[in-house]
Amino acid sequence: MTTTTEVSSNLLSTMNGTTSSTKASSTEEIRNQFLTLLISQMKNQDPMNPMDNAEVTSQMAQLSTVTGINDLNDTVNTLMGNVSSSQYYQASSMIGHGVLVAGDSLSLSDGASYFGVNLPVGADKLTVTIKDSAGNEIKKMSVSGVEAGVLPLSWDGLTDSGTTAADGNYKFEVSATVGSSTVDASALSYQQVLSVSNTSSGVKLNLSNLTSVGTADVVEIF
């Protein structure tokens, strides 16, 4: 996808006479080209990697300096509103879906619980330790020969003592090793997206554990 910076720099170069099309293009035409490309980006952006409002504002400010368009502030405000609305409606498609986000909590319901681990490098052995609300270890799980990346996991509620854990909330810890060396491993909590909010700090996903995260915080969608 063409980035905002690439679109803006190309058009700004055109306005400064560094391309052969400068003489044939008026300021109004160049502005229209810029806006057309930017709006196209907004429509086709990845909701997991939305356009940065600050970057768009910076590029539009540069355009204003070069062209001297007096009404560009109104255009910027309109575009920022469009960017925000576009991100909001795209994020709303995630409502009802499960997501993996950074966290060490898991919820057991009807003998099923889901979570995940993120490994920046492969590991010979991955160990998951599940604890109850009192901090007691009730289940230890091991996986061998794990590749780098996100690994979705599940727990059926069966404890190491052979009993079935009660439905409810639990915590888990992860560790990984290569040979005798420990490698990084990040715990990922599975949550349902209940709703979406358009806040002053951007679009937020409201999760089933009553927390909110940005779309960029989502590691995987189900």
C-alpha atoms as a PDB file:
ATOM      1  CA  MET A   1       0.000   0.000   0.000  1.00  0.00           C
ATOM      2  CA  THR A   2       1.305   3.479  -0.783  1.00  0.00           C
ATOM      3  CA  THR A   3       2.107   5.300   2.427  1.00  0.00           C
ATOM      4  CA  THR A   4       0.957   8.784   3.369  1.00  0.00           C
ATOM      5  CA  THR A   5       4.540   9.973   3.369  1.00  0.00           C
ATOM      6  CA  GLU A   6       5.144   8.668  -0.165  1.00  0.00           C
ATOM      7  CA  VAL A   7       1.978  10.258  -1.528  1.00  0.00           C
ATOM      8  CA  SER A   8       2.722  13.590   0.094  1.00  0.00           C
ATOM      9  CA  SER A   9       6.401  13.757  -0.810  1.00  0.00           C
ATOM     10  CA  ASN A  10       5.700  12.943  -4.450  1.00  0.00           C
ATOM     11  CA  LEU A  11       3.123  15.689  -4.757  1.00  0.00           C
ATOM     12  CA  LEU A  12       5.194  18.186  -2.795  1.00  0.00           C
ATOM     13  CA  SER A  13       8.112  17.513  -5.130  1.00  0.00           C
ATOM     14  CA  THR A  14       5.820  18.201  -8.050  1.00  0.00           C
ATOM     15  CA  MET A  15       4.844  21.563  -6.569  1.00  0.00           C
ATOM     16  CA  ASN A  16       8.469  22.503  -6.031  1.00  0.00           C
ATOM     17  CA  GLY A  17       9.267  21.963  -9.723  1.00  0.00           C
ATOM     18  CA  THR A  18      11.285  18.785  -9.335  1.00  0.00           C
ATOM     19  CA  THR A  19       9.141  16.811 -11.775  1.00  0.00           C
ATOM     20  CA  SER A  20       8.312  17.450 -15.403  1.00  0.00           C
ATOM     21  CA  SER A  21       4.569  17.716 -14.727  1.00  0.00           C
ATOM     22  CA  THR A  22       4.846  20.938 -12.697  1.00  0.00           C
ATOM     23  CA  LYS A  23       4.142  23.281 -15.579  1.00  0.00           C
ATOM     24  CA  ALA A  24       1.094  21.330 -16.645  1.00  0.00           C
ATOM     25  CA  SER A  25      -0.442  21.096 -13.172  1.00  0.00           C
ATOM     26  CA  SER A  26      -2.078  23.961 -11.327  1.00  0.00           C
ATOM     27  CA  THR A  27      -2.061  24.271  -7.542  1.00  0.00           C
ATOM     28  CA  GLU A  28      -5.721  23.307  -7.473  1.00  0.00           C
ATOM     29  CA  GLU A  29      -5.083  20.205  -9.569  1.00  0.00           C
ATOM     30  CA  ILE A  30      -2.221  19.123  -7.329  1.00  0.00           C
ATOM     31  CA  ARG A  31      -4.304  19.613  -4.220  1.00  0.00           C
ATOM     32  CA  ASN A  32      -7.091  17.551  -5.743  1.00  0.00           C
ATOM     33  CA  GLN A  33      -4.618  14.801  -6.640  1.00  0.00           C
ATOM     34  CA  PHE A  34      -3.331  14.760  -3.069  1.00  0.00           C
ATOM     35  CA  LEU A  35      -6.804  14.585  -1.560  1.00  0.00           C
ATOM     36  CA  THR A  36      -7.931  11.887  -3.986  1.00  0.00           C
ATOM     37  CA  LEU A  37      -4.960   9.681  -3.144  1.00  0.00           C
ATOM     38  CA  LEU A  38      -5.336  10.267   0.591  1.00  0.00           C
ATOM     39  CA  ILE A  39      -9.035   9.428   0.586  1.00  0.00           C
ATOM     40  CA  SER A  40      -8.259   6.272  -1.402  1.00  0.00           C
ATOM     41  CA  GLN A  41      -5.756   5.260   1.266  1.00  0.00           C
ATOM     42  CA  MET A  42      -8.327   5.828   4.000  1.00  0.00           C
ATOM     43  CA  LYS A  43     -10.834   3.566   2.262  1.00  0.00           C
ATOM     44  CA  ASN A  44      -8.335   0.749   1.744  1.00  0.00           C
ATOM     45  CA  GLN A  45      -6.299   0.951   4.948  1.00  0.00           C
ATOM     46  CA  ASP A  46      -5.709  -2.102   7.115  1.00  0.00           C
ATOM     47  CA  PRO A  47      -7.730  -1.780  10.366  1.00  0.00           C
ATOM     48  CA  MET A  48      -4.892  -3.577  12.143  1.00  0.00           C
ATOM     49  CA  ASN A  49      -2.457  -0.917  10.954  1.00  0.00           C
ATOM     50  CA  PRO A  50      -4.484   2.282  10.518  1.00  0.00           C
ATOM     51  CA  MET A  51      -3.126   5.540   9.178  1.00  0.00           C
ATOM     52  CA  ASP A  52      -1.438   7.769  11.750  1.00  0.00           C
ATOM     53  CA  ASN A  53      -3.471  10.950  12.251  1.00  0.00           C
ATOM     54  CA  ALA A  54      -0.362  12.883  13.318  1.00  0.00           C
ATOM     55  CA  GLU A  55       1.467  11.865  10.140  1.00  0.00           C
ATOM     56  CA  VAL A  56      -1.451  12.915   7.952  1.00  0.00           C
ATOM     57  CA  THR A  57      -1.665  16.268   9.742  1.00  0.00           C
ATOM     58  CA  SER A  58       2.080  16.839   9.278  1.00  0.00           C
ATOM     59  CA  GLN A  59       1.918  16.100   5.562  1.00  0.00           C
ATOM     60  CA  MET A  60      -1.102  18.322   5.065  1.00  0.00           C
ATOM     61  CA  ALA A  61       0.707  21.128   6.905  1.00  0.00           C
ATOM     62  CA  GLN A  62       3.609  20.812   4.454  1.00  0.00           C
ATOM     63  CA  LEU A  63       1.169  20.967   1.572  1.00  0.00           C
ATOM     64  CA  SER A  64      -0.329  24.131   3.042  1.00  0.00           C
ATOM     65  CA  THR A  65       3.114  25.759   3.290  1.00  0.00           C
ATOM     66  CA  VAL A  66       3.979  25.015  -0.331  1.00  0.00           C
ATOM     67  CA  THR A  67       0.649  25.892  -1.929  1.00  0.00           C
ATOM     68  CA  GLY A  68      -0.504  28.710   0.301  1.00  0.00           C
ATOM     69  CA  ILE A  69      -4.078  27.409   0.236  1.00  0.00           C
ATOM     70  CA  ASN A  70      -5.972  29.501   2.768  1.00  0.00           C
ATOM     71  CA  ASP A  71      -8.789  27.066   3.365  1.00  0.00           C
ATOM     72  CA  LEU A  72      -6.600  23.995   3.901  1.00  0.00           C
ATOM     73  CA  ASN A  73      -7.236  23.966   7.654  1.00  0.00           C
ATOM     74  CA  ASP A  74     -10.889  23.220   7.004  1.00  0.00           C
ATOM     75  CA  THR A  75      -9.838  20.482   4.603  1.00  0.00           C
ATOM     76  CA  VAL A  76      -7.496  18.977   7.197  1.00  0.00           C
ATOM     77  CA  ASN A  77     -10.235  18.957   9.833  1.00  0.00           C
ATOM     78  CA  THR A  78     -12.631  17.284   7.436  1.00  0.00           C
ATOM     79  CA  LEU A  79     -10.062  14.680   6.454  1.00  0.00           C
ATOM     80  CA  MET A  80      -9.199  13.926  10.075  1.00  0.00           C
ATOM     81  CA  GLY A  81     -12.864  13.341  10.747  1.00  0.00           C
ATOM     82  CA  ASN A  82     -13.060  11.042   7.739  1.00  0.00           C
ATOM     83  CA  VAL A  83      -9.967   9.104   8.849  1.00  0.00           C
ATOM     84  CA  SER A  84     -11.420   8.641  12.329  1.00  0.00           C
ATOM     85  CA  SER A  85     -14.822   7.580  11.009  1.00  0.00           C
ATOM     86  CA  SER A  86     -13.247   5.150   8.542  1.00  0.00           C
ATOM     87  CA  GLN A  87     -11.171   3.510  11.277  1.00  0.00           C
ATOM     88  CA  TYR A  88     -14.222   3.330  13.549  1.00  0.00           C
ATOM     89  CA  TYR A  89     -16.445   1.584  11.021  1.00  0.00           C
ATOM     90  CA  GLN A  90     -13.698  -0.804   9.975  1.00  0.00           C
ATOM     91  CA  ALA A  91     -13.025  -1.707  13.612  1.00  0.00           C
ATOM     92  CA  SER A  92     -16.738  -2.329  14.194  1.00  0.00           C
ATOM     93  CA  SER A  93     -16.438  -5.414  11.970  1.00  0.00           C
ATOM     94  CA  MET A  94     -14.448  -7.002  14.827  1.00  0.00           C
ATOM     95  CA  ILE A  95     -17.417  -6.937  17.239  1.00  0.00           C
ATOM     96  CA  GLY A  96     -18.250 -10.494  18.285  1.00  0.00           C
ATOM     97  CA  HIS A  97     -14.848 -11.817  17.272  1.00  0.00           C
ATOM     98  CA  GLY A  98     -12.250 -13.250  19.605  1.00  0.00           C
ATOM     99  CA  VAL A  99      -8.850 -11.556  19.775  1.00  0.00           C
ATOM    100  CA  LEU A 100      -5.477 -12.233  21.331  1.00  0.00           C
ATOM    101  CA  VAL A 101      -3.986  -9.295  23.209  1.00  0.00           C
ATOM    102  CA  ALA A 102      -1.127  -8.959  25.674  1.00  0.00           C
ATOM    103  CA  GLY A 103      -2.199 -10.319  29.055  1.00  0.00           C
ATOM    104  CA  ASP A 104      -1.970 -13.247  31.455  1.00  0.00           C
ATOM    105  CA  SER A 105      -5.646 -13.855  32.241  1.00  0.00           C
ATOM    106  CA  LEU A 106      -7.810 -16.675  30.916  1.00  0.00           C
ATOM    107  CA  SER A 107     -11.448 -17.548  31.432  1.00  0.00           C
ATOM    108  CA  LEU A 108     -12.653 -21.143  31.771  1.00  0.00           C
ATOM    109  CA  SER A 109     -16.233 -21.727  30.632  1.00  0.00           C
ATOM    110  CA  ASP A 110     -17.931 -25.090  30.017  1.00  0.00           C
ATOM    111  CA  GLY A 111     -14.609 -26.883  30.025  1.00  0.00           C
ATOM    112  CA  ALA A 112     -12.928 -24.659  27.472  1.00  0.00           C
ATOM    113  CA  SER A 113     -10.428 -21.848  27.742  1.00  0.00           C
ATOM    114  CA  TYR A 114      -8.316 -20.172  25.083  1.00  0.00           C
ATOM    115  CA  PHE A 115      -5.111 -18.159  25.232  1.00  0.00           C
ATOM    116  CA  GLY A 116      -1.858 -17.789  23.342  1.00  0.00           C
ATOM    117  CA  VAL A 117       1.878 -17.244  23.436  1.00  0.00           C
ATOM    118  CA  ASN A 118       4.031 -15.000  21.273  1.00  0.00           C
ATOM    119  CA  LEU A 119       7.589 -16.162  20.621  1.00  0.00           C
ATOM    120  CA  PRO A 120      10.027 -13.802  18.858  1.00  0.00           C
ATOM    121  CA  VAL A 121      12.298 -16.805  18.202  1.00  0.00           C
ATOM    122  CA  GLY A 122      11.697 -20.530  18.055  1.00  0.00           C
ATOM    123  CA  ALA A 123      12.019 -22.591  21.227  1.00  0.00           C
ATOM    124  CA  ASP A 124      12.910 -26.186  22.043  1.00  0.00           C
ATOM    125  CA  LYS A 125      10.362 -26.193  24.845  1.00  0.00           C
ATOM    126  CA  LEU A 126       7.471 -23.957  25.859  1.00  0.00           C
ATOM    127  CA  THR A 127       5.957 -24.277  29.336  1.00  0.00           C
ATOM    128  CA  VAL A 128       2.610 -22.851  30.447  1.00  0.00           C
ATOM    129  CA  THR A 129       1.695 -22.742  34.135  1.00  0.00           C
ATOM    130  CA  ILE A 130      -1.940 -22.073  35.064  1.00  0.00           C
ATOM    131  CA  LYS A 131      -2.790 -20.753  38.535  1.00  0.00           C
ATOM    132  CA  ASP A 132      -6.025 -20.257  40.441  1.00  0.00           C
ATOM    133  CA  SER A 133      -7.169 -17.019  42.080  1.00  0.00           C
ATOM    134  CA  ALA A 134      -5.100 -17.839  45.188  1.00  0.00           C
ATOM    135  CA  GLY A 135      -1.942 -18.210  43.116  1.00  0.00           C
ATOM    136  CA  ASN A 136      -1.803 -21.995  43.449  1.00  0.00           C
ATOM    137  CA  GLU A 137      -0.391 -23.903  40.482  1.00  0.00           C
ATOM    138  CA  ILE A 138      -3.098 -26.229  39.162  1.00  0.00           C
ATOM    139  CA  LYS A 139      -1.900 -27.135  35.679  1.00  0.00           C
ATOM    140  CA  LYS A 140       1.393 -27.267  33.820  1.00  0.00           C
ATOM    141  CA  MET A 141       1.490 -27.755  30.053  1.00  0.00           C
ATOM    142  CA  SER A 142       4.533 -28.251  27.808  1.00  0.00           C
ATOM    143  CA  VAL A 143       4.974 -27.997  24.053  1.00  0.00           C
ATOM    144  CA  SER A 144       8.154 -29.080  22.262  1.00  0.00           C
ATOM    145  CA  GLY A 145       9.704 -27.708  19.085  1.00  0.00           C
ATOM    146  CA  VAL A 146       7.788 -24.450  18.846  1.00  0.00           C
ATOM    147  CA  GLU A 147       8.387 -22.115  15.901  1.00  0.00           C
ATOM    148  CA  ALA A 148       8.636 -18.341  16.251  1.00  0.00           C
ATOM    149  CA  GLY A 149       5.365 -16.434  16.096  1.00  0.00           C
ATOM    150  CA  VAL A 150       1.939 -16.553  17.699  1.00  0.00           C
ATOM    151  CA  LEU A 151       0.847 -19.926  19.082  1.00  0.00           C
ATOM    152  CA  PRO A 152      -2.869 -20.215  20.001  1.00  0.00           C
ATOM    153  CA  LEU A 153      -3.458 -22.661  22.876  1.00  0.00           C
ATOM    154  CA  SER A 154      -6.396 -24.089  24.807  1.00  0.00           C
ATOM    155  CA  TRP A 155      -7.082 -25.687  28.186  1.00  0.00           C
ATOM    156  CA  ASP A 156      -9.903 -28.125  28.883  1.00  0.00           C
ATOM    157  CA  GLY A 157     -10.045 -27.341  32.600  1.00  0.00           C
ATOM    158  CA  LEU A 158      -8.409 -30.591  33.682  1.00  0.00           C
ATOM    159  CA  THR A 159      -5.922 -30.041  36.529  1.00  0.00           C
ATOM    160  CA  ASP A 160      -2.725 -31.946  37.263  1.00  0.00           C
ATOM    161  CA  SER A 161      -4.507 -33.633  40.180  1.00  0.00           C
ATOM    162  CA  GLY A 162      -7.057 -35.124  37.797  1.00  0.00           C
ATOM    163  CA  THR A 163      -9.983 -32.954  38.842  1.00  0.00           C
ATOM    164  CA  THR A 164     -11.885 -30.507  36.670  1.00  0.00           C
ATOM    165  CA  ALA A 165     -11.415 -26.856  37.554  1.00  0.00           C
ATOM    166  CA  ALA A 166     -14.498 -24.749  38.161  1.00  0.00           C
ATOM    167  CA  ASP A 167     -15.553 -22.213  35.561  1.00  0.00           C
ATOM    168  CA  GLY A 168     -14.041 -18.820  36.277  1.00  0.00           C
ATOM    169  CA  ASN A 169     -10.990 -16.650  35.824  1.00  0.00           C
ATOM    170  CA  TYR A 170      -7.424 -17.883  36.067  1.00  0.00           C
ATOM    171  CA  LYS A 171      -3.894 -16.606  35.468  1.00  0.00           C
ATOM    172  CA  PHE A 172      -1.121 -18.206  33.467  1.00  0.00           C
ATOM    173  CA  GLU A 173       2.633 -17.816  33.094  1.00  0.00           C
ATOM    174  CA  VAL A 174       4.785 -18.769  30.117  1.00  0.00           C
ATOM    175  CA  SER A 175       8.458 -19.622  29.735  1.00  0.00           C
ATOM    176  CA  ALA A 176      10.528 -20.904  26.833  1.00  0.00           C
ATOM    177  CA  THR A 177      13.980 -22.385  26.444  1.00  0.00           C
ATOM    178  CA  VAL A 178      16.479 -23.205  23.727  1.00  0.00           C
ATOM    179  CA  GLY A 179      18.869 -25.780  25.112  1.00  0.00           C
ATOM    180  CA  SER A 180      19.691 -24.536  28.589  1.00  0.00           C
ATOM    181  CA  SER A 181      19.005 -20.885  27.752  1.00  0.00           C
ATOM    182  CA  THR A 182      15.788 -19.012  28.419  1.00  0.00           C
ATOM    183  CA  VAL A 183      14.232 -17.076  25.521  1.00  0.00           C
ATOM    184  CA  ASP A 184      11.518 -14.433  25.512  1.00  0.00           C
ATOM    185  CA  ALA A 185       7.889 -15.545  25.547  1.00  0.00           C
ATOM    186  CA  SER A 186       4.865 -13.254  25.917  1.00  0.00           C
ATOM    187  CA  ALA A 187       1.495 -14.300  27.329  1.00  0.00           C
ATOM    188  CA  LEU A 188      -1.556 -13.503  25.186  1.00  0.00           C
ATOM    189  CA  SER A 189      -5.050 -13.330  26.632  1.00  0.00           C
ATOM    190  CA  TYR A 190      -8.080 -14.366  24.568  1.00  0.00           C
ATOM    191  CA  GLN A 191     -10.977 -11.901  24.780  1.00  0.00           C
ATOM    192  CA  GLN A 192     -14.208 -11.191  22.933  1.00  0.00           C
ATOM    193  CA  VAL A 193     -14.731  -7.777  21.333  1.00  0.00           C
ATOM    194  CA  LEU A 194     -18.000  -6.481  22.813  1.00  0.00           C
ATOM    195  CA  SER A 195     -18.124  -3.016  21.280  1.00  0.00           C
ATOM    196  CA  VAL A 196     -16.059  -0.252  19.689  1.00  0.00           C
ATOM    197  CA  SER A 197     -15.555   3.313  20.932  1.00  0.00           C
ATOM    198  CA  ASN A 198     -14.331   6.355  19.010  1.00  0.00           C
ATOM    199  CA  THR A 199     -12.345   8.275  21.629  1.00  0.00           C
ATOM    200  CA  SER A 200     -10.096  11.330  21.623  1.00  0.00           C
ATOM    201  CA  SER A 201      -7.104   8.975  21.680  1.00  0.00           C
ATOM    202  CA  GLY A 202      -8.362   6.907  18.749  1.00  0.00           C
ATOM    203  CA  VAL A 203     -10.563   3.892  18.127  1.00  0.00           C
ATOM    204  CA  LYS A 204     -10.781   1.499  21.079  1.00  0.00           C
ATOM    205  CA  LEU A 205     -12.017  -2.086  21.254  1.00  0.00           C
ATOM    206  CA  ASN A 206     -13.993  -2.839  24.419  1.00  0.00           C
ATOM    207  CA  LEU A 207     -13.226  -6.392  25.520  1.00  0.00           C
ATOM    208  CA  SER A 208     -14.992  -9.048  27.562  1.00  0.00           C
ATOM    209  CA  ASN A 209     -12.572  -8.580  30.482  1.00  0.00           C
ATOM    210  CA  LEU A 210     -13.821  -4.963  30.748  1.00  0.00           C
ATOM    211  CA  THR A 211     -10.625  -3.445  29.366  1.00  0.00           C
ATOM    212  CA  SER A 212     -10.113  -1.421  26.193  1.00  0.00           C
ATOM    213  CA  VAL A 213      -7.297  -1.681  23.659  1.00  0.00           C
ATOM    214  CA  GLY A 214      -6.383  -0.020  20.390  1.00  0.00           C
ATOM    215  CA  THR A 215      -6.619  -1.949  17.146  1.00  0.00           C
ATOM    216  CA  ALA A 216      -2.811  -1.953  16.952  1.00  0.00           C
ATOM    217  CA  ASP A 217      -2.730  -3.920  20.238  1.00  0.00           C
ATOM    218  CA  VAL A 218      -4.538  -6.890  18.692  1.00  0.00           C
ATOM    219  CA  VAL A 219      -2.109  -9.706  17.905  1.00  0.00           C
ATOM    220  CA  GLU A 220      -4.570 -12.101  16.264  1.00  0.00           C
ATOM    221  CA  ILE A 221      -8.271 -12.147  15.346  1.00  0.00           C
ATOM    222  CA  PHE A 222     -10.526 -15.227  15.338  1.00  0.00           C
END
